[in-house]
mmCIF file of C-alpha atoms in Angstrom:
data_model
loop_
_atom_site.group_PDB
_atom_site.id
_atom_site.type_symbol
_atom_site.label_atom_id
_atom_site.label_comp_id
_atom_site.label_asym_id
_atom_site.label_seq_id
_atom_site.Cartn_x
_atom_site.Cartn_y
_atom_site.Cartn_z
ATOM 1 C CA UNK K 25 136.522 131.832 116.938
ATOM 2 C CA UNK K 26 136.950 128.526 115.114
ATOM 3 C CA UNK K 27 140.732 128.918 115.180
ATOM 4 C CA UNK K 28 140.672 129.596 118.907
ATOM 5 C CA UNK K 29 138.443 126.565 119.421
ATOM 6 C CA UNK K 30 140.943 124.328 117.601
ATOM 7 C CA UNK K 31 143.896 125.840 119.474
ATOM 8 C CA UNK K 32 142.160 125.208 122.801
ATOM 9 C CA UNK K 33 141.202 121.657 121.833
ATOM 10 C CA UNK K 34 144.819 120.712 121.072
ATOM 11 C CA UNK K 35 146.262 122.393 124.175
ATOM 12 C CA UNK K 36 146.109 119.091 126.057
ATOM 13 C CA UNK K 37 147.227 115.571 125.321
ATOM 14 C CA UNK K 38 144.358 113.965 127.182
ATOM 15 C CA UNK K 39 142.744 110.946 125.492
ATOM 16 C CA UNK K 40 139.315 109.423 125.989
ATOM 17 C CA UNK K 41 139.542 105.671 125.603
ATOM 18 C CA UNK K 42 135.747 105.294 125.555
ATOM 19 C CA UNK K 43 135.633 106.725 122.047
ATOM 20 C CA UNK K 44 136.806 103.394 120.633
ATOM 21 C CA UNK K 45 133.634 101.828 122.012
ATOM 22 C CA UNK K 46 131.390 104.525 120.525
ATOM 23 C CA UNK K 47 133.069 104.387 117.115
ATOM 24 C CA UNK K 48 132.632 100.628 116.951
ATOM 25 C CA UNK K 49 128.974 100.849 117.985
ATOM 26 C CA UNK K 50 128.327 103.756 115.612
ATOM 27 C CA UNK K 51 129.754 101.874 112.642
ATOM 28 C CA UNK K 52 127.652 98.857 113.573
ATOM 29 C CA UNK K 53 124.473 100.928 113.771
ATOM 30 C CA UNK K 54 125.135 102.642 110.437
ATOM 31 C CA UNK K 55 125.659 99.183 108.920
ATOM 32 C CA UNK K 56 122.174 98.194 110.098
ATOM 33 C CA UNK K 57 122.777 96.501 113.441
ATOM 34 C CA UNK K 58 119.932 97.337 115.865
ATOM 35 C CA UNK K 59 121.257 99.578 118.678
ATOM 36 C CA UNK K 60 119.999 97.075 121.252
ATOM 37 C CA UNK K 61 122.315 94.430 119.740
ATOM 38 C CA UNK K 62 125.302 96.710 119.150
ATOM 39 C CA UNK K 63 128.512 96.638 121.175
ATOM 40 C CA UNK K 64 127.278 99.616 123.234
ATOM 41 C CA UNK K 65 123.599 99.057 124.084
ATOM 42 C CA UNK K 66 123.676 100.903 127.418
ATOM 43 C CA UNK K 67 123.689 104.358 125.782
ATOM 44 C CA UNK K 68 120.980 105.752 123.464
ATOM 45 C CA UNK K 69 121.763 105.489 119.743
ATOM 46 C CA UNK K 70 121.403 108.915 118.081
ATOM 47 C CA UNK K 71 124.876 110.351 118.735
ATOM 48 C CA UNK K 72 126.425 107.014 117.750
ATOM 49 C CA UNK K 73 124.619 107.124 114.410
ATOM 50 C CA UNK K 74 126.257 110.500 113.780
ATOM 51 C CA UNK K 75 129.639 109.197 114.933
ATOM 52 C CA UNK K 76 129.230 106.204 112.633
ATOM 53 C CA UNK K 77 128.775 108.538 109.676
ATOM 54 C CA UNK K 78 131.992 110.436 110.466
ATOM 55 C CA UNK K 79 133.862 109.497 113.665
ATOM 56 C CA UNK K 80 136.250 112.468 113.532
ATOM 57 C CA UNK K 81 134.338 115.189 111.754
ATOM 58 C CA UNK K 82 130.886 114.836 113.345
ATOM 59 C CA UNK K 83 131.852 115.670 116.958
ATOM 60 C CA UNK K 84 134.150 118.494 115.876
ATOM 61 C CA UNK K 85 131.424 120.110 113.763
ATOM 62 C CA UNK K 86 128.970 119.652 116.640
ATOM 63 C CA UNK K 87 131.394 121.340 119.027
ATOM 64 C CA UNK K 88 132.050 124.333 116.791
ATOM 65 C CA UNK K 89 128.326 124.732 116.089
ATOM 66 C CA UNK K 90 127.570 124.623 119.819
ATOM 67 C CA UNK K 91 130.019 127.465 120.470
ATOM 68 C CA UNK K 92 128.085 129.771 118.162
ATOM 69 C CA UNK K 93 124.698 128.493 119.317
ATOM 70 C CA UNK K 94 125.701 129.158 122.942
ATOM 71 C CA UNK K 95 126.511 132.732 121.952
ATOM 72 C CA UNK K 96 123.121 133.038 120.263
ATOM 73 C CA UNK K 97 121.428 131.672 123.378
ATOM 74 C CA UNK K 98 123.352 134.161 125.488
ATOM 75 C CA UNK K 99 122.184 137.025 123.276
ATOM 76 C CA UNK K 100 118.552 135.874 123.523
ATOM 77 C CA UNK K 101 118.958 135.944 127.299
ATOM 78 C CA UNK K 102 120.439 139.453 127.320
ATOM 79 C CA UNK K 103 124.110 138.519 127.410
ATOM 80 C CA UNK K 104 126.991 139.173 125.050
ATOM 81 C CA UNK K 105 127.114 136.809 122.057
ATOM 82 C CA UNK K 106 130.887 137.036 121.729
ATOM 83 C CA UNK K 107 131.638 136.763 125.444
ATOM 84 C CA UNK K 108 129.627 133.559 125.867
ATOM 85 C CA UNK K 109 130.989 132.047 122.642
ATOM 86 C CA UNK K 110 134.557 132.980 123.519
ATOM 87 C CA UNK K 111 134.183 131.585 127.017
ATOM 88 C CA UNK K 112 132.963 128.219 125.717
ATOM 89 C CA UNK K 113 135.568 128.154 122.928
ATOM 90 C CA UNK K 114 138.324 128.448 125.566
ATOM 91 C CA UNK K 115 136.885 125.762 127.845
ATOM 92 C CA UNK K 116 139.502 123.050 127.379
ATOM 93 C CA UNK K 117 137.201 120.313 128.646
ATOM 94 C CA UNK K 118 134.503 121.109 126.088
ATOM 95 C CA UNK K 119 136.878 121.702 123.182
ATOM 96 C CA UNK K 120 139.003 118.640 123.908
ATOM 97 C CA UNK K 121 135.923 116.440 124.167
ATOM 98 C CA UNK K 122 134.841 117.733 120.749
ATOM 99 C CA UNK K 123 138.010 116.287 119.216
ATOM 100 C CA UNK K 124 136.946 112.769 120.091
ATOM 101 C CA UNK K 125 134.059 110.527 119.139
ATOM 102 C CA UNK K 126 132.234 111.086 122.419
ATOM 103 C CA UNK K 127 128.493 111.395 122.955
ATOM 104 C CA UNK K 128 128.509 114.455 125.203
ATOM 105 C CA UNK K 129 129.112 117.160 122.622
ATOM 106 C CA UNK K 130 125.958 116.068 120.796
ATOM 107 C CA UNK K 131 123.985 116.425 124.027
ATOM 108 C CA UNK K 132 125.289 119.986 124.286
ATOM 109 C CA UNK K 133 124.392 120.722 120.659
ATOM 110 C CA UNK K 134 120.810 119.459 120.886
ATOM 111 C CA UNK K 135 120.152 120.867 124.368
ATOM 112 C CA UNK K 136 121.258 124.397 123.483
ATOM 113 C CA UNK K 137 119.312 124.211 120.210
ATOM 114 C CA UNK K 138 116.218 123.103 122.150
ATOM 115 C CA UNK K 139 116.355 126.115 124.447
ATOM 116 C CA UNK K 140 116.900 128.502 121.522
ATOM 117 C CA UNK K 141 113.911 126.980 119.721
ATOM 118 C CA UNK K 142 111.768 127.491 122.798
ATOM 119 C CA UNK K 143 112.794 131.138 123.117
ATOM 120 C CA UNK K 144 111.921 131.636 119.434
ATOM 121 C CA UNK K 145 108.445 130.233 120.061
ATOM 122 C CA UNK K 146 109.017 126.855 118.366
ATOM 123 C CA UNK K 147 107.608 124.615 121.092
ATOM 124 C CA UNK K 148 107.309 121.440 119.030
ATOM 125 C CA UNK K 149 110.819 121.815 117.651
ATOM 126 C CA UNK K 150 112.134 122.425 121.148
ATOM 127 C CA UNK K 151 110.598 119.140 122.266
ATOM 128 C CA UNK K 152 112.043 117.270 119.296
ATOM 129 C CA UNK K 153 115.510 118.637 120.057
ATOM 130 C CA UNK K 154 115.230 117.728 123.739
ATOM 131 C CA UNK K 155 114.272 114.228 122.604
ATOM 132 C CA UNK K 156 117.327 114.172 120.358
ATOM 133 C CA UNK K 157 119.505 115.196 123.308
ATOM 134 C CA UNK K 158 118.102 112.385 125.460
ATOM 135 C CA UNK K 159 118.496 109.978 122.540
ATOM 136 C CA UNK K 160 122.206 110.880 122.489
ATOM 137 C CA UNK K 161 122.972 110.445 126.185
ATOM 138 C CA UNK K 162 120.940 110.575 129.379
ATOM 139 C CA UNK K 163 123.009 113.401 130.865
ATOM 140 C CA UNK K 164 120.611 115.635 128.914
ATOM 141 C CA UNK K 165 118.170 114.946 131.756
ATOM 142 C CA UNK K 166 120.023 117.414 133.998
ATOM 143 C CA UNK K 167 119.460 120.650 132.013
ATOM 144 C CA UNK K 168 116.074 119.280 130.908
ATOM 145 C CA UNK K 169 114.974 119.124 134.560
ATOM 146 C CA UNK K 170 115.611 122.852 134.999
ATOM 147 C CA UNK K 171 113.933 123.604 131.691
ATOM 148 C CA UNK K 172 110.794 121.629 132.589
ATOM 149 C CA UNK K 173 110.633 123.310 135.995
ATOM 150 C CA UNK K 174 110.689 126.706 134.268
ATOM 151 C CA UNK K 175 107.939 125.668 131.855
ATOM 152 C CA UNK K 176 105.797 124.416 134.738
ATOM 153 C CA UNK K 177 106.214 127.744 136.502
ATOM 154 C CA UNK K 178 105.813 130.140 133.577
ATOM 155 C CA UNK K 179 104.404 128.434 130.504
ATOM 156 C CA UNK K 180 102.407 125.285 131.261
ATOM 157 C CA UNK K 181 100.589 125.338 127.934
ATOM 158 C CA UNK K 182 103.882 124.552 126.227
ATOM 159 C CA UNK K 183 104.413 121.401 128.256
ATOM 160 C CA UNK K 184 102.254 119.190 126.008
ATOM 161 C CA UNK K 185 103.913 119.988 122.642
ATOM 162 C CA UNK K 186 107.351 119.826 124.226
ATOM 163 C CA UNK K 187 106.658 116.467 125.890
ATOM 164 C CA UNK K 188 105.071 114.925 122.801
ATOM 165 C CA UNK K 189 107.846 116.211 120.543
ATOM 166 C CA UNK K 190 110.524 114.833 122.870
ATOM 167 C CA UNK K 191 108.836 111.421 123.105
ATOM 168 C CA UNK K 192 108.443 111.135 119.338
ATOM 169 C CA UNK K 193 112.066 112.104 118.705
ATOM 170 C CA UNK K 194 113.349 109.648 121.307
ATOM 171 C CA UNK K 195 111.291 106.825 119.790
ATOM 172 C CA UNK K 196 112.318 107.793 116.249
ATOM 173 C CA UNK K 197 115.977 107.371 117.249
ATOM 174 C CA UNK K 198 115.070 103.793 118.201
ATOM 175 C CA UNK K 199 113.222 103.078 114.926
ATOM 176 C CA UNK K 200 115.390 100.063 114.104
ATOM 177 C CA UNK K 201 114.885 98.616 117.578
ATOM 178 C CA UNK K 202 111.139 99.179 117.311
ATOM 179 C CA UNK K 203 111.001 97.540 113.887
ATOM 180 C CA UNK K 204 112.868 94.504 115.229
ATOM 181 C CA UNK K 205 110.802 94.311 118.431
ATOM 182 C CA UNK K 206 113.865 95.066 120.563
ATOM 183 C CA UNK K 207 112.903 98.365 122.187
ATOM 184 C CA UNK K 208 111.834 96.892 125.543
ATOM 185 C CA UNK K 209 114.934 94.715 125.507
ATOM 186 C CA UNK K 210 117.024 97.836 124.980
ATOM 187 C CA UNK K 211 115.395 99.532 127.969
ATOM 188 C CA UNK K 212 116.902 96.849 130.210
ATOM 189 C CA UNK K 213 120.365 98.099 129.330
ATOM 190 C CA UNK K 214 119.294 101.657 130.131
ATOM 191 C CA UNK K 215 118.127 100.533 133.554
ATOM 192 C CA UNK K 216 121.497 98.840 134.129
ATOM 193 C CA UNK K 217 123.246 102.112 133.242
ATOM 194 C CA UNK K 218 121.183 104.094 135.732
ATOM 195 C CA UNK K 219 121.886 101.507 138.416
ATOM 196 C CA UNK K 220 125.605 101.575 137.612
ATOM 197 C CA UNK K 221 125.844 105.332 138.092
ATOM 198 C CA UNK K 222 123.743 105.247 141.243
ATOM 199 C CA UNK K 223 126.516 103.258 142.937
ATOM 200 C CA UNK K 224 129.268 105.767 142.093
ATOM 201 C CA UNK K 225 130.712 108.090 144.694
ATOM 202 C CA UNK K 226 129.226 111.540 143.883
ATOM 203 C CA UNK K 227 131.895 113.260 145.973
ATOM 204 C CA UNK K 228 134.434 112.686 143.216
ATOM 205 C CA UNK K 229 132.174 114.331 140.649
ATOM 206 C CA UNK K 230 131.640 117.371 142.831
ATOM 207 C CA UNK K 231 135.391 117.541 143.502
ATOM 208 C CA UNK K 232 135.985 117.683 139.766
ATOM 209 C CA UNK K 233 133.386 120.400 139.358
ATOM 210 C CA UNK K 234 134.712 122.673 142.085
ATOM 211 C CA UNK K 235 138.450 122.125 141.687
ATOM 212 C CA UNK K 236 138.773 120.977 138.095
ATOM 213 C CA UNK K 237 141.820 118.987 139.120
ATOM 214 C CA UNK K 238 142.900 115.405 138.339
ATOM 215 C CA UNK K 239 145.124 115.225 141.403
ATOM 216 C CA UNK K 240 142.881 113.104 143.593
ATOM 217 C CA UNK K 241 143.131 109.332 143.761
ATOM 218 C CA UNK K 242 140.772 107.504 141.451
ATOM 219 C CA UNK K 243 141.373 104.764 138.961
ATOM 220 C CA UNK K 244 138.717 102.817 137.081
ATOM 221 C CA UNK K 245 139.089 99.490 135.328
ATOM 222 C CA UNK K 246 136.319 97.049 134.456
ATOM 223 C CA UNK K 247 135.390 94.235 132.087
ATOM 224 C CA UNK K 248 133.633 95.261 128.885
ATOM 225 C CA UNK K 249 132.452 92.461 126.614
ATOM 226 C CA UNK K 250 134.974 90.161 128.252
ATOM 227 C CA UNK K 251 137.901 92.549 127.776
ATOM 228 C CA UNK K 252 139.605 94.541 130.503
ATOM 229 C CA UNK K 253 139.090 98.211 129.687
ATOM 230 C CA UNK K 254 140.535 101.306 131.342
ATOM 231 C CA UNK K 255 138.032 104.144 131.285
ATOM 232 C CA UNK K 256 140.092 106.773 133.041
ATOM 233 C CA UNK K 257 143.175 107.356 135.137
ATOM 234 C CA UNK K 258 143.817 110.458 137.213
ATOM 235 C CA UNK K 259 146.092 109.369 140.017
ATOM 236 C CA UNK K 260 149.647 110.782 140.019
ATOM 237 C CA UNK K 261 152.216 108.146 139.239
ATOM 238 C CA UNK K 262 153.269 105.654 136.567
ATOM 239 C CA UNK K 263 151.029 102.750 135.538
ATOM 240 C CA UNK K 264 151.362 99.751 133.254
ATOM 241 C CA UNK K 265 147.845 99.273 131.956
ATOM 242 C CA UNK K 266 147.342 96.572 129.344
ATOM 243 C CA UNK K 267 149.824 97.489 126.595
ATOM 244 C CA UNK K 268 150.121 101.114 127.711
ATOM 245 C CA UNK K 269 152.402 102.816 130.168
ATOM 246 C CA UNK K 270 150.789 105.964 131.515
ATOM 247 C CA UNK K 271 152.540 108.777 133.380
ATOM 248 C CA UNK K 272 150.409 111.293 135.239
ATOM 249 C CA UNK K 273 151.530 114.321 137.234
ATOM 250 C CA UNK K 274 149.627 116.214 139.909
ATOM 251 C CA UNK K 275 148.494 119.594 138.608
ATOM 252 C CA UNK K 276 145.096 121.279 138.304
ATOM 253 C CA UNK K 277 143.127 121.980 135.176
ATOM 254 C CA UNK K 278 142.474 125.709 135.041
ATOM 255 C CA UNK K 279 140.966 125.807 131.586
ATOM 256 C CA UNK K 280 137.376 126.053 132.744
ATOM 257 C CA UNK K 281 137.440 128.852 135.296
ATOM 258 C CA UNK K 282 133.800 129.742 134.615
ATOM 259 C CA UNK K 283 132.754 126.448 136.224
ATOM 260 C CA UNK K 284 134.416 127.220 139.527
ATOM 261 C CA UNK K 285 132.880 130.673 139.756
ATOM 262 C CA UNK K 286 129.409 129.395 138.890
ATOM 263 C CA UNK K 287 128.174 128.780 142.472
ATOM 264 C CA UNK K 288 129.172 132.335 143.364
ATOM 265 C CA UNK K 289 127.487 133.742 140.265
ATOM 266 C CA UNK K 290 124.270 131.865 141.000
ATOM 267 C CA UNK K 291 124.314 133.048 144.612
ATOM 268 C CA UNK K 292 124.838 136.650 143.513
ATOM 269 C CA UNK K 293 121.944 136.503 141.037
ATOM 270 C CA UNK K 294 119.333 134.219 142.611
ATOM 271 C CA UNK K 295 116.194 133.956 140.527
ATOM 272 C CA UNK K 296 113.815 131.584 138.799
ATOM 273 C CA UNK K 297 114.897 132.813 135.384
ATOM 274 C CA UNK K 298 115.320 130.236 132.639
ATOM 275 C CA UNK K 299 119.112 130.506 132.485
ATOM 276 C CA UNK K 300 119.416 130.159 136.268
ATOM 277 C CA UNK K 301 117.265 127.030 136.405
ATOM 278 C CA UNK K 302 119.035 125.485 133.396
ATOM 279 C CA UNK K 303 122.449 126.082 134.903
ATOM 280 C CA UNK K 304 121.574 125.128 138.460
ATOM 281 C CA UNK K 305 120.113 121.800 137.366
ATOM 282 C CA UNK K 306 123.045 121.168 135.013
ATOM 283 C CA UNK K 307 125.444 121.370 137.933
ATOM 284 C CA UNK K 308 124.010 118.086 139.203
ATOM 285 C CA UNK K 309 125.684 116.233 136.346
ATOM 286 C CA UNK K 310 128.464 115.923 138.933
ATOM 287 C CA UNK K 311 126.313 113.256 140.588
ATOM 288 C CA UNK K 312 127.040 110.968 137.630
ATOM 289 C CA UNK K 313 130.747 110.722 138.347
ATOM 290 C CA UNK K 314 134.024 112.540 137.940
ATOM 291 C CA UNK K 315 134.805 111.961 134.253
ATOM 292 C CA UNK K 316 135.513 115.276 132.533
ATOM 293 C CA UNK K 317 133.472 114.550 129.445
ATOM 294 C CA UNK K 318 130.280 114.335 131.531
ATOM 295 C CA UNK K 319 130.606 118.067 132.151
ATOM 296 C CA UNK K 320 131.093 118.815 128.452
ATOM 297 C CA UNK K 321 127.425 117.910 127.874
ATOM 298 C CA UNK K 322 126.229 120.849 129.978
ATOM 299 C CA UNK K 323 129.192 123.223 129.689
ATOM 300 C CA UNK K 324 127.384 125.722 127.389
ATOM 301 C CA UNK K 325 124.915 126.514 130.168
ATOM 302 C CA UNK K 326 127.748 127.103 132.655
ATOM 303 C CA UNK K 327 129.222 129.763 130.403
ATOM 304 C CA UNK K 328 126.031 131.823 130.348
ATOM 305 C CA UNK K 329 127.317 133.245 133.634
ATOM 306 C CA UNK K 330 130.841 133.942 132.475
ATOM 307 C CA UNK K 331 132.830 137.173 132.834
ATOM 308 C CA UNK K 332 135.727 138.665 130.922
ATOM 309 C CA UNK K 333 138.125 137.859 133.750
ATOM 310 C CA UNK K 334 137.193 134.174 133.542
ATOM 311 C CA UNK K 335 137.837 134.097 129.809
ATOM 312 C CA UNK K 336 141.175 135.829 130.322
ATOM 313 C CA UNK K 337 142.199 133.220 132.894
ATOM 314 C CA UNK K 338 141.246 130.421 130.502
ATOM 315 C CA UNK K 339 143.266 132.003 127.695
ATOM 316 C CA UNK K 340 146.291 132.386 129.958
ATOM 317 C CA UNK K 341 146.125 128.745 130.990
ATOM 318 C CA UNK K 342 145.909 127.591 127.374
ATOM 319 C CA UNK K 343 149.017 129.645 126.612
ATOM 320 C CA UNK K 344 150.816 128.102 129.604
ATOM 321 C CA UNK K 345 149.936 124.613 128.397
ATOM 322 C CA UNK K 346 151.573 125.317 125.039
ATOM 323 C CA UNK K 347 154.603 126.728 126.845
ATOM 324 C CA UNK K 348 154.830 123.603 128.976
ATOM 325 C CA UNK K 349 154.081 125.351 132.264
ATOM 326 C CA UNK K 350 152.853 123.563 134.267
ATOM 327 C CA UNK K 351 153.556 120.033 133.009
ATOM 328 C CA UNK K 352 150.102 118.596 133.573
ATOM 329 C CA UNK K 353 150.151 115.176 132.005
ATOM 330 C CA UNK K 354 152.433 112.957 129.977
ATOM 331 C CA UNK K 355 151.248 109.841 128.167
ATOM 332 C CA UNK K 356 153.624 107.108 126.996
ATOM 333 C CA UNK K 357 151.606 104.884 124.689
ATOM 334 C CA UNK K 358 153.748 102.031 123.427
ATOM 335 C CA UNK K 359 156.326 103.513 121.004
ATOM 336 C CA UNK K 360 154.518 106.845 120.891
ATOM 337 C CA UNK K 361 154.871 109.703 123.307
ATOM 338 C CA UNK K 362 152.794 112.831 123.716
ATOM 339 C CA UNK K 363 152.902 115.424 126.437
ATOM 340 C CA UNK K 364 151.109 118.412 127.870
#
């Protein structure tokens, strides 16, 4: 399973330029800089602490661990351990994101662990882990919404320990800010982040979810700390961006077939079961924007509804990527060249 995970993660040449920001902030935080005064104050600090400890190893370990934890969660919910794990391990968006110092894989790790803890009767631990997920990135709020709705319907007595545990864990992640009297100052950056995403076009996020294709026209560039930064490019063509020349072709990503079938699966099995509510609420991460790594945070819940045919399709696409069919993306980065 680990070998397959690594093979899937290197099947693409996609790069996430945001990781440079998170590595810098993580190293600053580990060195003692309060998160509120770091170079990335708009995101919560926990995942960046872990990245600061090991920028390359930490996300990869988190990704591999999440694959097995997702299988365990599937088994607790009456599904096949190996089918769910295999499906997530062949999701090229999740595995590729795990190769980079991104925050989203830590959200997946803590969120899945929180649900497992709840199913094992560890309410306080579940709350702490949900707090850790939120303290990594706010996209954890999407699966958490479905989880809380389930608890309100079926198990209200657990709401207090879960809420208190989550609050304590979230505050603990901000211990340095609290000690320096900067926590309220930090919250201002969080409010800016929410406002920033509220102005994005949600159609592009839903287009990514349903088609999984970078063929539509969208190109983002903005100023970050006075420097022009490219966050993502997905428009076919050739671009000269800063010191990079980027070539992009028009071809769909097929490496996460289970996502596309999810609306059908949910419609075929409508219920208020925990897995249904978790997955249905996770789908709304598309509201945050079209960037692929947003979906990596909630991908484990999508794969709870996988089938063998979906896994087979994902495996076939990974094989095609290694064979060079279709040519999905080519990057020309200065003197270096990598291709899909």
